[in-house]
Amino acid sequence: MSGPGPTPRRKRGNQAEITVAEVLFTPEEPQLTPAAARALLELLLHAAEQAE
């Protein structure tokens, strides 16, 4: 089965960070989308792992 499929999560790293930044710094009614919420959680988990 070839063709477009789900993108591997690792390739979305930068996109996830941009999404979080857009959510946090968008002046007009920021909304936390599920994707942004997940990205934010992943960044927090990564930061927690680095702090150990």
Short mmCIF file of C-alpha atoms in Angstrom, two decimals:
data_model
loop_
_atom_site.label_atom_id
_atom_site.label_comp_id
_atom_site.label_asym_id
_atom_site.label_seq_id
_atom_site.Cartn_x
_atom_site.Cartn_y
_atom_site.Cartn_z
CA MET A 1 0.00 0.00 0.00
CA SER A 2 1.69 3.14 -1.20
CA GLY A 3 0.50 6.70 -1.43
CA PRO A 4 -0.12 9.46 1.07
CA GLY A 5 -0.33 8.24 4.63
CA PRO A 6 0.25 9.50 8.13
CA THR A 7 3.51 11.42 8.43
CA PRO A 8 5.96 10.01 10.97
CA ARG A 9 5.82 11.97 14.22
CA ARG A 10 9.50 12.92 14.14
CA LYS A 11 9.03 14.96 10.97
CA ARG A 12 6.38 17.05 12.73
CA GLY A 13 8.68 18.27 15.50
CA ASN A 14 9.25 21.75 14.09
CA GLN A 15 5.64 22.10 13.00
CA ALA A 16 4.53 21.20 16.51
CA GLU A 17 6.76 23.87 18.03
CA ILE A 18 5.48 26.47 15.57
CA THR A 19 1.92 25.50 16.43
CA VAL A 20 2.59 25.99 20.14
CA ALA A 21 4.26 29.34 19.47
CA GLU A 22 1.31 30.46 17.35
CA VAL A 23 -1.13 29.47 20.09
CA LEU A 24 0.82 31.22 22.83
CA PHE A 25 1.62 34.40 20.91
CA THR A 26 -1.41 34.90 18.66
CA PRO A 27 -3.03 38.18 19.81
CA GLU A 28 -6.54 37.46 18.56
CA GLU A 29 -8.46 34.91 20.64
CA PRO A 30 -5.90 32.10 20.82
CA GLN A 31 -7.43 28.64 20.78
CA LEU A 32 -5.60 25.55 21.96
CA THR A 33 -6.24 22.96 19.26
CA PRO A 34 -5.77 19.26 20.05
CA ALA A 35 -2.60 19.23 17.94
CA ALA A 36 -1.21 22.25 19.76
CA ALA A 37 -2.14 20.77 23.13
CA ARG A 38 -0.30 17.57 22.26
CA ALA A 39 2.72 19.52 21.00
CA LEU A 40 2.79 21.57 24.19
CA LEU A 41 2.63 18.44 26.32
CA GLU A 42 5.44 16.84 24.32
CA LEU A 43 7.60 19.93 24.74
CA LEU A 44 6.94 19.97 28.49
CA LEU A 45 7.76 16.27 28.76
CA HIS A 46 10.96 16.81 26.79
CA ALA A 47 11.94 19.70 29.07
CA ALA A 48 11.23 17.56 32.13
CA GLU A 49 13.44 14.78 30.77
CA GLN A 50 16.25 17.27 30.12
CA ALA A 51 15.97 18.61 33.67
CA GLU A 52 16.48 15.18 35.27
#
